[in-house]
Every structure is written in C-alpha cells, then in structure tokens.
Coordinates of C-alpha atoms in Angstrom, one line a residue:
X17 CA 62.1 131.0 169.2
X18 CA 63.3 130.7 165.5
X19 CA 67.0 130.9 166.5
X20 CA 66.6 128.3 169.1
X21 CA 65.1 125.9 166.6
X22 CA 68.0 126.8 164.1
X23 CA 70.5 126.3 166.8
X24 CA 68.9 122.8 167.9
X25 CA 69.0 121.6 164.3
X26 CA 72.6 122.6 163.7
X27 CA 73.6 121.0 166.9
X28 CA 71.7 117.9 166.2
X29 CA 73.3 117.7 162.6
X30 CA 76.8 118.0 164.1
X31 CA 75.9 115.2 166.8
X32 CA 74.5 112.8 164.3
X33 CA 77.7 113.3 162.2
X34 CA 79.9 112.6 165.1
X35 CA 77.9 109.4 165.8
X36 CA 77.3 108.2 162.4
X37 CA 79.6 105.1 162.4
X38 CA 77.8 103.7 165.3
X39 CA 74.3 104.4 164.7
X40 CA 73.7 101.3 162.9
X41 CA 74.9 98.9 165.5
X42 CA 72.3 96.4 167.0
X43 CA 70.8 96.5 170.8
X44 CA 73.7 95.3 172.9
X45 CA 74.6 94.6 176.5
X46 CA 71.9 95.9 179.0
X47 CA 69.7 97.0 175.8
X48 CA 68.9 93.2 175.4
X49 CA 67.1 92.6 178.8
X50 CA 65.7 96.0 179.3
X51 CA 64.6 96.9 175.8
X52 CA 64.8 94.5 172.9
X53 CA 63.8 91.3 174.9
X54 CA 61.5 93.2 177.5
X55 CA 58.0 92.0 176.8
X56 CA 56.6 94.7 179.4
X57 CA 57.3 97.6 177.0
X58 CA 53.8 97.7 175.4
X59 CA 51.2 100.7 175.6
X60 CA 49.0 98.8 178.1
X61 CA 51.6 99.2 180.7
X62 CA 52.3 102.9 180.3
X63 CA 50.8 103.5 183.6
X64 CA 51.8 100.5 185.3
X65 CA 55.4 101.3 185.1
X66 CA 54.9 104.0 187.9
X67 CA 54.1 101.6 190.6
X68 CA 55.7 98.2 189.3
X69 CA 59.6 98.2 189.3
X70 CA 59.6 94.8 187.8
X71 CA 58.8 96.0 184.2
X72 CA 62.2 97.5 183.8
X73 CA 63.5 94.2 182.6
X74 CA 62.6 90.7 181.4
X75 CA 64.6 89.4 184.3
X76 CA 62.8 90.3 187.7
X77 CA 66.3 90.3 189.5
X78 CA 67.2 93.4 187.6
X79 CA 64.2 95.5 188.5
X80 CA 64.7 99.3 188.8
X81 CA 62.3 102.1 189.3
X82 CA 62.6 104.4 186.3
X83 CA 59.2 105.0 185.0
X84 CA 59.7 108.0 182.7
X85 CA 62.6 106.2 181.1
X86 CA 60.5 103.1 180.4
X87 CA 57.7 105.5 179.0
X88 CA 60.2 106.9 176.6
X89 CA 61.0 103.4 175.4
X90 CA 57.3 102.4 175.1
X91 CA 56.6 105.6 173.0
X92 CA 59.7 104.7 170.7
X93 CA 58.2 101.2 170.3
X94 CA 55.0 102.8 169.0
X95 CA 57.0 104.3 166.0
X96 CA 59.7 101.7 165.5
X97 CA 61.8 99.0 167.1
X98 CA 65.0 99.6 165.3
X99 CA 67.8 100.4 167.4
X100 CA 68.8 103.3 164.7
X101 CA 65.5 105.1 165.6
X102 CA 66.3 104.7 169.4
X103 CA 69.6 106.3 169.0
X104 CA 68.2 109.4 167.1
X105 CA 66.0 109.9 170.2
X106 CA 68.9 109.8 172.4
X107 CA 70.9 112.2 170.1
X108 CA 67.8 114.7 170.2
X109 CA 68.1 114.5 173.9
X110 CA 71.9 115.1 173.8
X111 CA 71.1 118.2 171.6
X112 CA 68.6 119.6 173.9
X113 CA 70.9 119.2 177.0
X114 CA 73.7 121.0 175.1
X115 CA 71.2 124.0 174.7
X116 CA 70.5 123.9 178.3
X117 CA 74.0 124.1 179.1
X118 CA 74.3 127.3 177.2
X119 CA 71.3 128.8 178.6
X120 CA 72.4 128.1 182.4
X121 CA 75.9 129.4 181.5
X122 CA 74.2 132.7 180.3
X123 CA 72.0 132.8 183.3
X124 CA 75.1 132.6 185.6
X125 CA 76.6 135.5 183.9
X126 CA 78.9 134.4 181.1
X127 CA 78.7 136.4 177.9
X128 CA 76.7 135.4 175.1
X129 CA 79.3 133.9 173.0
X130 CA 80.9 132.2 176.0
X131 CA 77.6 130.5 176.7
X132 CA 77.5 129.2 173.1
X133 CA 81.1 127.9 173.8
X134 CA 79.9 126.1 176.9
X135 CA 77.0 124.3 174.8
X136 CA 79.2 123.4 172.0
X137 CA 81.8 121.9 174.2
X138 CA 79.4 119.7 176.0
X139 CA 78.0 118.8 172.5
X140 CA 81.2 117.4 171.2
X141 CA 82.9 116.1 174.3
X142 CA 83.3 112.2 174.2
X143 CA 81.3 111.8 177.4
X144 CA 78.3 112.1 175.3
X145 CA 78.9 109.5 172.9
X146 CA 77.9 106.4 175.1
X147 CA 74.5 108.4 176.1
X148 CA 73.9 108.8 172.4
X149 CA 74.8 105.4 171.0
X150 CA 74.2 103.1 173.9
X151 CA 70.5 102.9 174.0
X152 CA 70.2 102.0 177.7
X153 CA 72.2 105.1 178.5
X154 CA 69.2 107.2 177.7
X155 CA 68.5 107.1 181.5
X156 CA 71.6 109.6 181.7
X157 CA 70.6 111.8 178.9
X158 CA 66.9 112.0 180.1
X159 CA 67.9 112.6 183.7
X160 CA 70.3 115.3 182.6
X161 CA 67.5 117.0 180.5
X162 CA 65.2 117.3 183.7
X163 CA 68.1 118.0 186.0
X164 CA 69.4 120.9 183.9
X165 CA 65.8 122.2 183.4
X166 CA 65.5 122.2 187.1
X167 CA 68.9 124.2 187.6
X168 CA 67.9 126.5 185.0
X169 CA 64.7 127.4 186.3
X170 CA 65.8 127.6 189.7
X171 CA 68.1 130.5 188.6
X172 CA 65.2 132.1 186.9
X173 CA 63.0 134.6 188.6
X174 CA 59.6 133.6 189.3
X175 CA 57.4 130.8 191.3
X176 CA 59.2 127.6 191.5
X177 CA 56.5 125.2 190.6
X178 CA 58.3 124.4 187.1
X179 CA 61.3 123.5 189.4
X180 CA 59.3 121.2 191.5
X181 CA 57.8 119.6 188.3
X182 CA 61.5 119.1 186.7
X183 CA 62.5 117.7 190.0
X184 CA 59.8 115.1 190.2
X185 CA 60.5 114.2 186.5
X186 CA 64.2 113.7 187.3
X187 CA 63.4 111.4 190.4
X188 CA 61.1 109.4 188.1
X189 CA 63.9 109.0 185.6
X190 CA 66.9 107.9 187.8
X191 CA 67.9 108.0 191.4
X192 CA 70.9 110.4 190.9
X193 CA 68.2 113.2 191.1
X194 CA 68.0 113.1 194.8
X195 CA 70.9 115.5 195.0
X196 CA 68.9 118.3 193.4
X197 CA 67.9 119.9 196.7
X198 CA 71.7 120.1 197.7
X199 CA 72.4 121.6 194.3
X200 CA 69.7 124.4 194.9
X201 CA 71.3 125.2 198.2
X202 CA 74.7 125.4 196.5
X203 CA 73.2 127.9 194.0
X204 CA 71.7 130.0 196.6
X205 CA 74.8 130.2 198.6
X206 CA 77.3 130.7 195.9
X207 CA 75.5 133.0 193.5
X208 CA 73.6 136.0 194.6
X209 CA 71.3 136.2 191.7
X210 CA 68.6 138.9 192.0
X211 CA 65.6 138.4 194.3
X212 CA 62.3 137.8 192.5
X213 CA 59.7 140.3 192.7
X214 CA 57.2 138.1 194.5
X215 CA 59.3 138.0 197.4
X216 CA 58.1 141.4 198.8
X217 CA 56.4 140.1 201.9
X218 CA 58.4 140.0 205.2
X219 CA 58.1 136.2 205.7
X220 CA 59.1 135.4 202.0
X221 CA 62.0 137.7 202.3
X222 CA 63.2 136.1 205.8
X223 CA 63.0 132.5 204.1
X224 CA 64.7 133.6 200.9
X225 CA 67.6 135.2 203.2
X226 CA 67.6 132.6 205.7
X227 CA 70.9 130.3 206.2
X228 CA 68.7 127.5 207.5
X229 CA 67.0 126.6 204.0
X230 CA 69.3 123.5 203.2
X231 CA 67.8 121.3 205.9
X232 CA 64.5 122.0 204.5
X233 CA 65.6 121.0 201.0
X234 CA 66.9 117.6 202.5
X235 CA 63.8 117.0 204.5
X236 CA 61.5 117.7 201.3
X237 CA 63.5 115.3 199.2
X238 CA 63.5 112.6 202.0
X239 CA 59.6 113.0 202.3
X240 CA 59.2 112.9 198.6
X241 CA 61.0 109.6 198.4
X242 CA 59.0 108.0 201.0
X243 CA 55.7 109.3 199.5
X244 CA 56.2 107.7 196.3
X245 CA 58.0 104.6 197.6
X246 CA 61.3 105.7 196.0
X247 CA 63.5 104.4 198.6
X248 CA 62.5 101.0 198.5
X249 CA 62.2 101.0 194.6
X250 CA 65.7 102.5 194.4
X251 CA 67.2 100.1 197.1
X252 CA 70.5 98.7 195.8
X253 CA 71.9 95.5 197.6
X254 CA 75.4 95.8 198.7
X255 CA 77.9 94.0 196.4
X256 CA 81.0 94.8 198.4
X257 CA 82.0 95.8 202.0
X258 CA 81.7 99.4 203.1
X259 CA 85.3 100.0 203.4
X260 CA 86.1 98.5 200.0
X261 CA 83.5 100.8 198.5
X262 CA 84.6 103.8 200.1
X263 CA 88.4 103.0 199.4
X264 CA 87.5 102.3 195.8
X265 CA 85.6 105.4 195.3
X266 CA 88.4 107.5 196.7
X267 CA 90.6 106.6 194.0
X268 CA 87.7 106.7 191.5
X269 CA 87.6 110.7 191.9
X270 CA 91.0 110.9 190.2
X271 CA 90.0 108.4 187.6
X272 CA 86.8 110.7 186.7
X273 CA 88.8 113.9 186.9
X274 CA 91.4 112.6 184.4
X275 CA 88.7 111.3 182.1
X276 CA 87.0 114.6 181.9
X277 CA 90.1 116.4 181.3
X278 CA 91.7 113.8 178.9
X279 CA 88.8 112.1 177.3
X280 CA 90.5 109.2 175.4
X281 CA 89.7 105.6 175.4
X282 CA 86.2 105.5 176.7
X283 CA 84.7 102.1 176.8
X284 CA 81.8 100.4 178.4
X285 CA 83.8 98.7 181.2
X286 CA 87.0 100.6 182.0
X287 CA 90.1 99.2 183.6
X288 CA 89.8 99.7 187.3
X289 CA 90.4 97.4 190.3
X290 CA 88.6 97.2 193.7
X291 CA 90.5 98.8 196.6
X292 CA 90.2 96.9 199.8
X293 CA 91.6 99.5 202.1
X294 CA 92.6 103.2 201.3
X295 CA 95.7 103.9 198.9
X296 CA 98.0 106.7 198.8
X297 CA 96.4 107.7 195.6
X298 CA 93.0 107.7 196.9
X299 CA 93.9 109.7 199.9
X300 CA 95.6 112.4 197.7
X301 CA 92.5 112.5 195.7
X302 CA 90.3 112.9 198.7
X303 CA 92.5 115.7 199.9
X304 CA 92.4 117.5 196.5
X305 CA 88.6 117.1 196.5
X306 CA 88.4 118.9 199.9
X307 CA 91.0 121.6 199.1
X308 CA 89.9 122.5 195.5
X309 CA 86.9 124.4 197.0
X310 CA 88.9 126.3 199.4
X311 CA 91.0 127.8 196.6
X312 CA 88.0 128.4 194.2
X313 CA 86.4 130.6 196.9
X314 CA 89.4 133.0 196.8
X315 CA 88.5 133.8 193.1
X316 CA 86.3 136.8 192.3
X317 CA 83.8 134.9 190.2
X318 CA 81.7 132.1 191.8
X319 CA 81.3 130.2 188.6
X320 CA 84.1 128.0 189.0
X321 CA 82.9 126.9 192.6
X322 CA 79.4 126.3 191.3
X323 CA 80.6 124.1 188.5
X324 CA 82.8 122.2 190.7
X325 CA 80.0 121.9 193.5
X326 CA 77.4 120.7 191.0
X327 CA 79.7 118.2 189.2
X328 CA 80.7 116.7 192.5
X329 CA 77.1 116.5 193.7
X330 CA 76.1 114.8 190.5
X331 CA 78.5 112.0 191.2
X332 CA 77.5 111.6 194.9
X333 CA 74.9 108.8 194.5
X334 CA 76.9 106.6 192.2
X335 CA 80.0 106.9 194.5
X336 CA 77.9 105.9 197.6
X337 CA 75.9 103.3 196.1
X338 CA 77.8 99.9 196.0
X339 CA 77.1 99.1 192.3
X340 CA 78.5 96.3 190.1
X341 CA 80.7 98.5 188.1
X342 CA 83.4 100.1 190.0
X343 CA 83.6 103.2 187.5
X344 CA 81.7 104.0 184.5
X345 CA 82.2 106.7 181.9
X346 CA 78.4 107.1 181.5
X347 CA 78.4 108.5 185.1
X348 CA 80.4 111.4 183.7
X349 CA 77.6 112.8 181.5
X350 CA 76.0 115.1 184.0
X351 CA 79.5 116.2 185.5
X352 CA 80.6 116.9 181.9
X353 CA 77.8 119.6 181.6
X354 CA 79.2 121.6 184.4
X355 CA 82.8 121.0 183.3
X356 CA 82.1 122.2 179.9
X357 CA 80.6 125.4 181.6
X358 CA 83.7 125.7 183.5
X359 CA 85.9 125.4 180.2
X360 CA 84.0 128.1 178.6
X361 CA 84.3 130.4 181.7
X362 CA 88.3 129.8 181.4
X363 CA 88.1 130.7 177.7
X364 CA 86.1 133.9 178.6
X365 CA 88.7 134.9 181.1
X366 CA 91.5 134.2 178.5
X367 CA 89.7 136.4 176.1
X368 CA 89.5 139.3 178.6
X369 CA 93.2 139.0 179.4
X370 CA 94.1 139.2 175.7
X371 CA 92.1 142.2 174.6
X372 CA 94.4 143.3 171.8
X373 CA 94.6 139.7 170.4
X374 CA 91.2 138.1 170.9
X375 CA 92.1 135.2 168.5
X376 CA 94.7 134.2 171.1
X377 CA 92.4 134.3 174.3
X378 CA 89.0 133.1 172.5
X379 CA 89.8 131.4 169.3
X380 CA 92.8 129.4 170.0
X381 CA 91.7 127.6 173.0
X382 CA 88.3 127.0 171.8
X383 CA 89.8 125.4 168.7
X384 CA 92.3 123.3 170.3
X385 CA 89.6 122.0 172.8
X386 CA 86.8 121.6 170.2
X387 CA 89.1 119.7 167.8
X388 CA 90.4 117.5 170.5
X389 CA 87.0 116.6 171.7
X390 CA 85.6 116.1 168.1
X391 CA 88.4 113.6 167.1
X392 CA 88.1 111.7 170.5
X393 CA 84.6 111.5 170.1
X394 CA 84.5 110.2 166.5
X395 CA 87.1 107.6 167.3
X396 CA 84.9 106.3 170.0
X397 CA 81.8 106.3 167.7
X398 CA 83.8 104.4 165.2
X399 CA 84.5 101.5 167.8
X400 CA 80.5 101.1 168.0
X401 CA 80.3 100.3 164.3
X402 CA 79.6 96.7 165.1
X403 CA 79.5 94.7 168.2
X404 CA 82.8 92.6 167.9
X405 CA 84.7 95.8 167.5
X406 CA 83.4 97.4 170.5
X407 CA 84.4 94.5 172.8
X408 CA 87.6 94.0 171.1
X409 CA 88.4 97.7 171.7
X410 CA 87.3 97.2 175.4
X411 CA 89.4 94.1 175.9
X412 CA 92.4 95.9 174.5
X413 CA 92.0 98.9 176.7
X414 CA 90.8 96.9 179.9
X415 CA 92.5 93.5 179.6
X416 CA 91.9 92.6 183.2
X417 CA 88.0 93.3 183.2
X418 CA 86.1 90.0 182.8
X419 CA 83.0 91.3 181.4
X420 CA 84.3 92.4 178.0
X421 CA 85.8 89.2 177.6
X422 CA 82.7 87.3 178.3
X423 CA 80.7 89.6 175.9
X424 CA 83.4 89.1 173.3
X425 CA 83.2 85.3 173.5
X426 CA 79.5 85.5 173.1
X427 CA 79.7 87.8 169.9
X428 CA 82.3 85.5 168.5
X429 CA 80.1 82.3 169.2
X430 CA 77.4 84.3 167.3
X431 CA 79.7 85.2 164.4
X432 CA 80.8 81.4 164.1
X433 CA 77.2 80.4 163.5
X434 CA 76.8 83.2 160.9
X435 CA 80.0 82.2 158.9
X436 CA 78.7 78.4 159.1
X437 CA 75.3 79.6 157.5
X438 CA 77.3 81.6 154.8
X439 CA 79.4 78.6 153.9
X440 CA 76.5 76.2 153.8
X441 CA 74.8 78.5 151.5
X442 CA 77.8 78.7 149.2
X443 CA 78.6 75.0 149.3
X444 CA 74.8 74.0 149.0
X445 CA 75.3 70.5 150.3
X446 CA 77.6 71.3 153.1
X447 CA 76.6 70.3 156.8
X448 CA 78.7 72.4 159.2
X449 CA 76.9 71.3 162.5
X450 CA 77.7 67.6 161.7
X451 CA 81.4 68.6 160.9
X452 CA 82.1 70.4 164.1
X453 CA 85.1 69.4 165.9
X454 CA 86.7 67.6 163.0
X455 CA 89.7 68.5 160.8
X456 CA 87.5 68.9 157.7
X457 CA 85.6 71.5 159.6
X458 CA 88.7 73.7 159.8
X459 CA 89.5 73.1 156.2
X460 CA 86.0 73.9 154.8
X461 CA 85.0 76.5 157.5
X462 CA 88.3 78.3 158.5
X463 CA 86.4 81.5 159.7
X464 CA 83.9 79.8 161.8
X465 CA 86.6 77.5 163.3
X466 CA 88.8 80.7 164.2
X467 CA 85.6 82.3 165.8
X468 CA 84.9 79.2 167.9
X469 CA 88.5 79.1 169.1
X470 CA 88.4 82.8 169.9
X471 CA 85.2 82.3 171.9
X472 CA 86.7 79.5 173.9
X473 CA 89.8 81.7 174.4
X474 CA 87.6 84.6 175.7
X475 CA 85.7 82.4 178.1
X476 CA 88.6 80.8 179.6
X477 CA 90.1 84.2 180.1
X478 CA 87.0 85.1 182.2
X479 CA 87.3 81.9 184.2
X480 CA 91.1 82.8 184.9
X481 CA 90.1 86.3 185.8
X482 CA 87.1 85.7 188.1
X483 CA 88.2 83.2 190.8
X484 CA 87.0 85.7 193.4
X485 CA 83.9 86.8 191.5
X486 CA 81.4 83.8 191.6
X487 CA 78.6 85.2 189.5
X488 CA 80.8 85.8 186.4
X489 CA 83.2 82.9 187.1
X490 CA 80.1 80.3 186.8
X491 CA 78.5 82.1 184.0
X492 CA 81.8 81.9 181.9
X493 CA 81.9 78.1 182.9
X494 CA 78.1 77.7 181.5
X495 CA 79.2 79.8 178.4
X496 CA 81.9 77.4 177.9
X497 CA 79.8 74.4 178.3
X498 CA 77.3 75.9 175.8
X499 CA 80.2 76.3 173.2
X500 CA 81.2 72.6 173.7
X501 CA 77.5 71.6 173.2
X502 CA 77.6 73.6 169.9
X503 CA 80.8 71.7 168.9
X504 CA 79.1 68.3 169.7
X505 CA 81.4 67.6 172.5
X506 CA 78.5 66.4 174.8
X507 CA 80.9 64.9 177.4
X508 CA 82.7 68.3 178.0
X509 CA 79.5 70.3 177.7
X510 CA 77.7 68.1 180.4
X511 CA 80.7 68.4 182.6
X512 CA 80.7 72.3 182.7
X513 CA 76.8 72.3 182.8
X514 CA 76.7 70.1 185.8
X515 CA 79.3 72.2 187.6
X516 CA 77.5 75.4 187.0
X517 CA 74.2 73.8 188.1
X518 CA 75.6 72.4 191.2
X519 CA 76.9 75.7 192.2
X520 CA 73.4 77.4 191.7
X521 CA 70.4 74.9 191.1
X522 CA 68.2 78.0 190.7
X523 CA 69.7 79.8 187.9
X524 CA 67.3 79.7 184.8
X525 CA 70.2 79.5 182.1
X526 CA 71.8 76.5 184.0
X527 CA 68.5 74.7 184.2
X528 CA 67.9 75.2 180.2
X529 CA 71.3 73.8 179.5
X530 CA 70.8 70.8 181.8
X531 CA 67.6 70.3 179.9
X532 CA 69.4 70.5 176.6
X533 CA 71.7 67.7 177.6
X534 CA 69.0 65.4 178.8
X535 CA 67.2 65.9 175.5
X536 CA 70.4 65.0 173.7
X537 CA 70.7 61.9 175.9
X538 CA 67.2 60.8 174.7
X539 CA 65.6 61.7 178.0
X540 CA 62.7 63.8 177.0
X541 CA 60.9 63.8 180.4
X542 CA 64.0 64.8 182.3
X543 CA 64.6 67.6 179.9
X544 CA 61.0 68.7 180.3
X545 CA 61.5 68.8 184.0
X546 CA 64.5 71.2 183.7
X547 CA 62.7 73.4 181.2
X548 CA 59.6 73.7 183.5
X549 CA 61.7 74.5 186.4
X550 CA 63.4 77.3 184.5
X551 CA 60.0 78.8 183.5
X552 CA 59.1 78.9 187.0
X553 CA 62.2 80.8 188.0
X554 CA 61.8 83.1 184.9
X555 CA 58.4 82.7 182.9
X556 CA 59.7 84.9 180.1
X557 CA 63.1 82.8 179.4
X558 CA 62.9 82.6 175.6
X559 CA 65.0 79.5 175.1
X560 CA 63.0 77.4 178.0
X561 CA 59.7 78.5 176.2
X562 CA 60.8 77.5 172.6
X563 CA 62.5 74.3 173.7
X564 CA 59.6 73.2 175.9
X565 CA 57.3 74.0 173.0
X566 CA 59.3 71.8 170.4
X567 CA 59.4 69.0 172.9
X568 CA 55.7 69.0 173.2
X569 CA 55.5 69.1 169.5
X570 CA 57.9 66.0 169.1
X571 CA 56.0 64.0 171.7
X572 CA 52.6 64.7 170.0
X573 CA 51.2 66.7 172.6
X574 CA 49.0 69.7 172.2
X575 CA 50.7 73.0 173.3

C-alpha cells in the first residue's frame, strides 16, 4: 500500500509541474454555464441531480444527465470556489487513471517495468492536459476513472459485483460508458485469462465458455439505460444529416489517429470541416480501421488487438452522436490510455529483441517518447496561462473555426474594459466611457482602443465564417451590437440588436439587449417588458435580473 501512495504522490507532482503554467487560469468556456454561474451546485441538490438533468447548467437548453459529475462539483464547492482547487482535483483524477493504466497493463501480462512505462506515458501524454486544466473536462477524467476500474476488475479473478458498481458509476458520469459491455466481450474473446475458482459448477462453466455472452451484455446495458431513464436523459438532438455525420466521422478516424501519434497543437476547437459526402481520405481511414485488426490477429500477443479494440470502442459513442463539435481532443483521453498501453508493449518487445543492449530497446525509445510528450504537454499548458492566450493560440491553429474567434472577441472586450479602469485610476479625472468613439480616446487609452478594435475584428470574422451556421452567426451579430453599445454608437447597436431579435425573438440575450436600448432611449416601461420576457425564458439570466432590479430602484419601486 505504501508503494502505491508513494507512486501516486510522485505522479501527482509530475502532473502538477506539467500543468503549472495554466493552473491559475479562470473558469472559461463551458466552465461558466456549468460550474461558475450554475446556481444549482449546492448541497441541497446533491440527491436531486440523480433525476433532474436540468441542474447540469444555468441554461435549461444545455441539460445533460451526468449526476456523479455534478456531485463532484458540489463537493468541490464545499471546500473552495477557486478554479485552481478544481484543477487540483482534476490532476488527482488523472494521476489515479495513470496508475490504473499501469495496473491494467500488468494484469494483461506486461512485465512490471513495462507496466510502469504504460502508466508514465499516459501521465505525460498531451491528451491529458485538457482534462486537467479545463475544469469541465473532469467529465472525461472521472469517466476514465470508473471505466478503467471496471476493465481492471473484469480482468481480476473473483465475483463481478465490483464490475457492476464501476459500470453504473461510469454510466452516471458520462454516456460513453454504454460501450463497457462490448469492452468486456472483447476482453473475454481476445485474452484467455485464467478462469476464477468460483466457476466450478457446470452451469457457470458453460456460461463462461459460451460464445453467446455478448448479446446478454448488450441487452443488460439497454435495460439498465431504460431502468434509470438514461436513454431519454442522454438524448442528443441531431445537428446535421446522417450522411454528413457518417462522412465527417470517417475522416475523423484519421484525425484522431494522427493526434495520438503526433500530439502537437492541441486546442479547444481544432481545424476540421464537415463533409457532406464520403471523401477518398475518409474511405481510406475506414478501410484501415477494418484491416488493422485483421493484421493484429496474426500477432502472437493479443495485447495490441485489445488496445486497438478498447480505444475504438471508447470513441464509438462520440462518433455516432451528432454533436456540435465535429472533432475534439478531449475525446482522445480514454483512447490515449490504451494507446499508452500499446506503446509500452512495443517498448517491451524492442527490449526483448535487444537483450545484449537493453538501453537501446528499453531506455532509448522510452526517453524519446516521454521527452516528446512532456515538451508537447508543457507547451499546451503554457497556452492556458490566461484566457486571451488560449483563444489566440486556437485562432492561429484553426483560423476557419468560428467559435475561437467568438470567444476571443469576448475576451478582448473584457480586456478593453479592464484597460479603461486602469487608465482611469492613473488619470484620476479621466472619464473613459464618455470618451469612447472619439480621437481623444485613442490618444489617452491606446491599449483599450486596440482591444475594442480587435474585438470588432474577431466578431466580424465570425460573421463572415458562419453564413451557413445560424446560431453562431446571429450570436456574433448580437455581440457586435453589444460592442457598439459599449462604444456609445447607439444607432449601430440598435441595428444589430434588432436584426438578431427579429431572427430569434425568444433568445434571452437578444431580449436583454433590446431592453438596454429601450432604457437608453428613455423608455423604462419598454425596457422592463424585454427584461421580464427574458426572465420568463431564462429565470437565472444574471444581466436581466440586475437590470430589472436597477430599473425598479430608479423608478422608486420596491424590489
């Protein structure tokens, strides 16, 4: 037990050092609606999260059924609301997963030193950086924790109640766990590990040796989903036609394979385009996916086939479900565990081939792989040091993806306000807000003026990139209107707000902005009507609540 705790502490320290540049970043992206601004993450809801999927976010339209994940957030908030502490928990989970990878490798038959290599490579692989630094990516780390425990206990001798418990916990964390029964079937048919002692009775032996167990696994998983209402809770509305989804994910197979082998340039929203019909590259990727296991079956060891099958199965759900993001590096976290195991097996084979020079077969490939992963991981962590650097890096590596530009514009807008506040403090009598849009503003507040210009450029970039994506297109128009509103250009602001509002009169953000324009036009009753309608759509909308309360105060009404 002591050596396990010592190994965990050593791995935690190494992971902490890799992620140190990005540990102090604020909550960002999905962290805001699901954690920082989520009013439901209180101890009173610690049981309610198991039947109410709407508690996942402050926006009911973003509901997901992940109760164990929410429980971990609630417990985190009991001790601290600092994103630094949330990231420490993520790093602790990643460290546990690295140890589990090593235990699974040893259970599958790798030598002790090779099992350590498997865990170490997973620990430092760049696919683990986002699940450590991106707080919302705890869903991937926590899922992997239960997923890997289920795999390990399935390989262990003895009763399988602990496997069932780990499977249920994985299902309560993220929907990807639905493939676990197929993983158990793969392990049974590829690795003939010793039969447990409790399988002495004839009936048990027949069940263990039967070739018909896999349909039972699937039926069990299906019934479990229905019993807890998982199917309804996990329902993901289609965002693209079935043919486009199939064609896109065909090519995504090659994208994921390259990202595992050459993990450089990981960003939140990678450069990848939707494919309306299958492409030549996609068909090649699909053919390779089918032919690789045929070649792996010819090897004496079943470990490569097991690693390949488990990695592919862990990607199955996200490739079938038509999600908003076409590809995502976070989805590689669980496949990376089995990829690291495969690399360790390869290094073990090289060591056996180079018996007279073990440093060539064992030390050299390990040093090269680990050094490469450590450098790539640290570089990725460095881009997380503050939010603007993160999105600037993303726009450089994925210039045709609209979401990074949208978030970069929002960050630059916030930076402009911060620079104004700094300048006002230095000048004492400066009134930056009143000077906006004038030549004097550019003279007295050059950094803020540059940030406003950068934000406008980013939002215009989104508008030009999203002519076929209505949601992002109109959101960028609304954000550009907000920028003009801040710059005291009320005419342009109202033009953009009205365009967005007429497109979707039910969007709470558009309603609030229309209320702000009415307020500036000296129409408090009209402004109140928009604020109240926004609160009907989204009762937790922070700006609508604050503005409506301030309007009441100015009118002399009781709150």
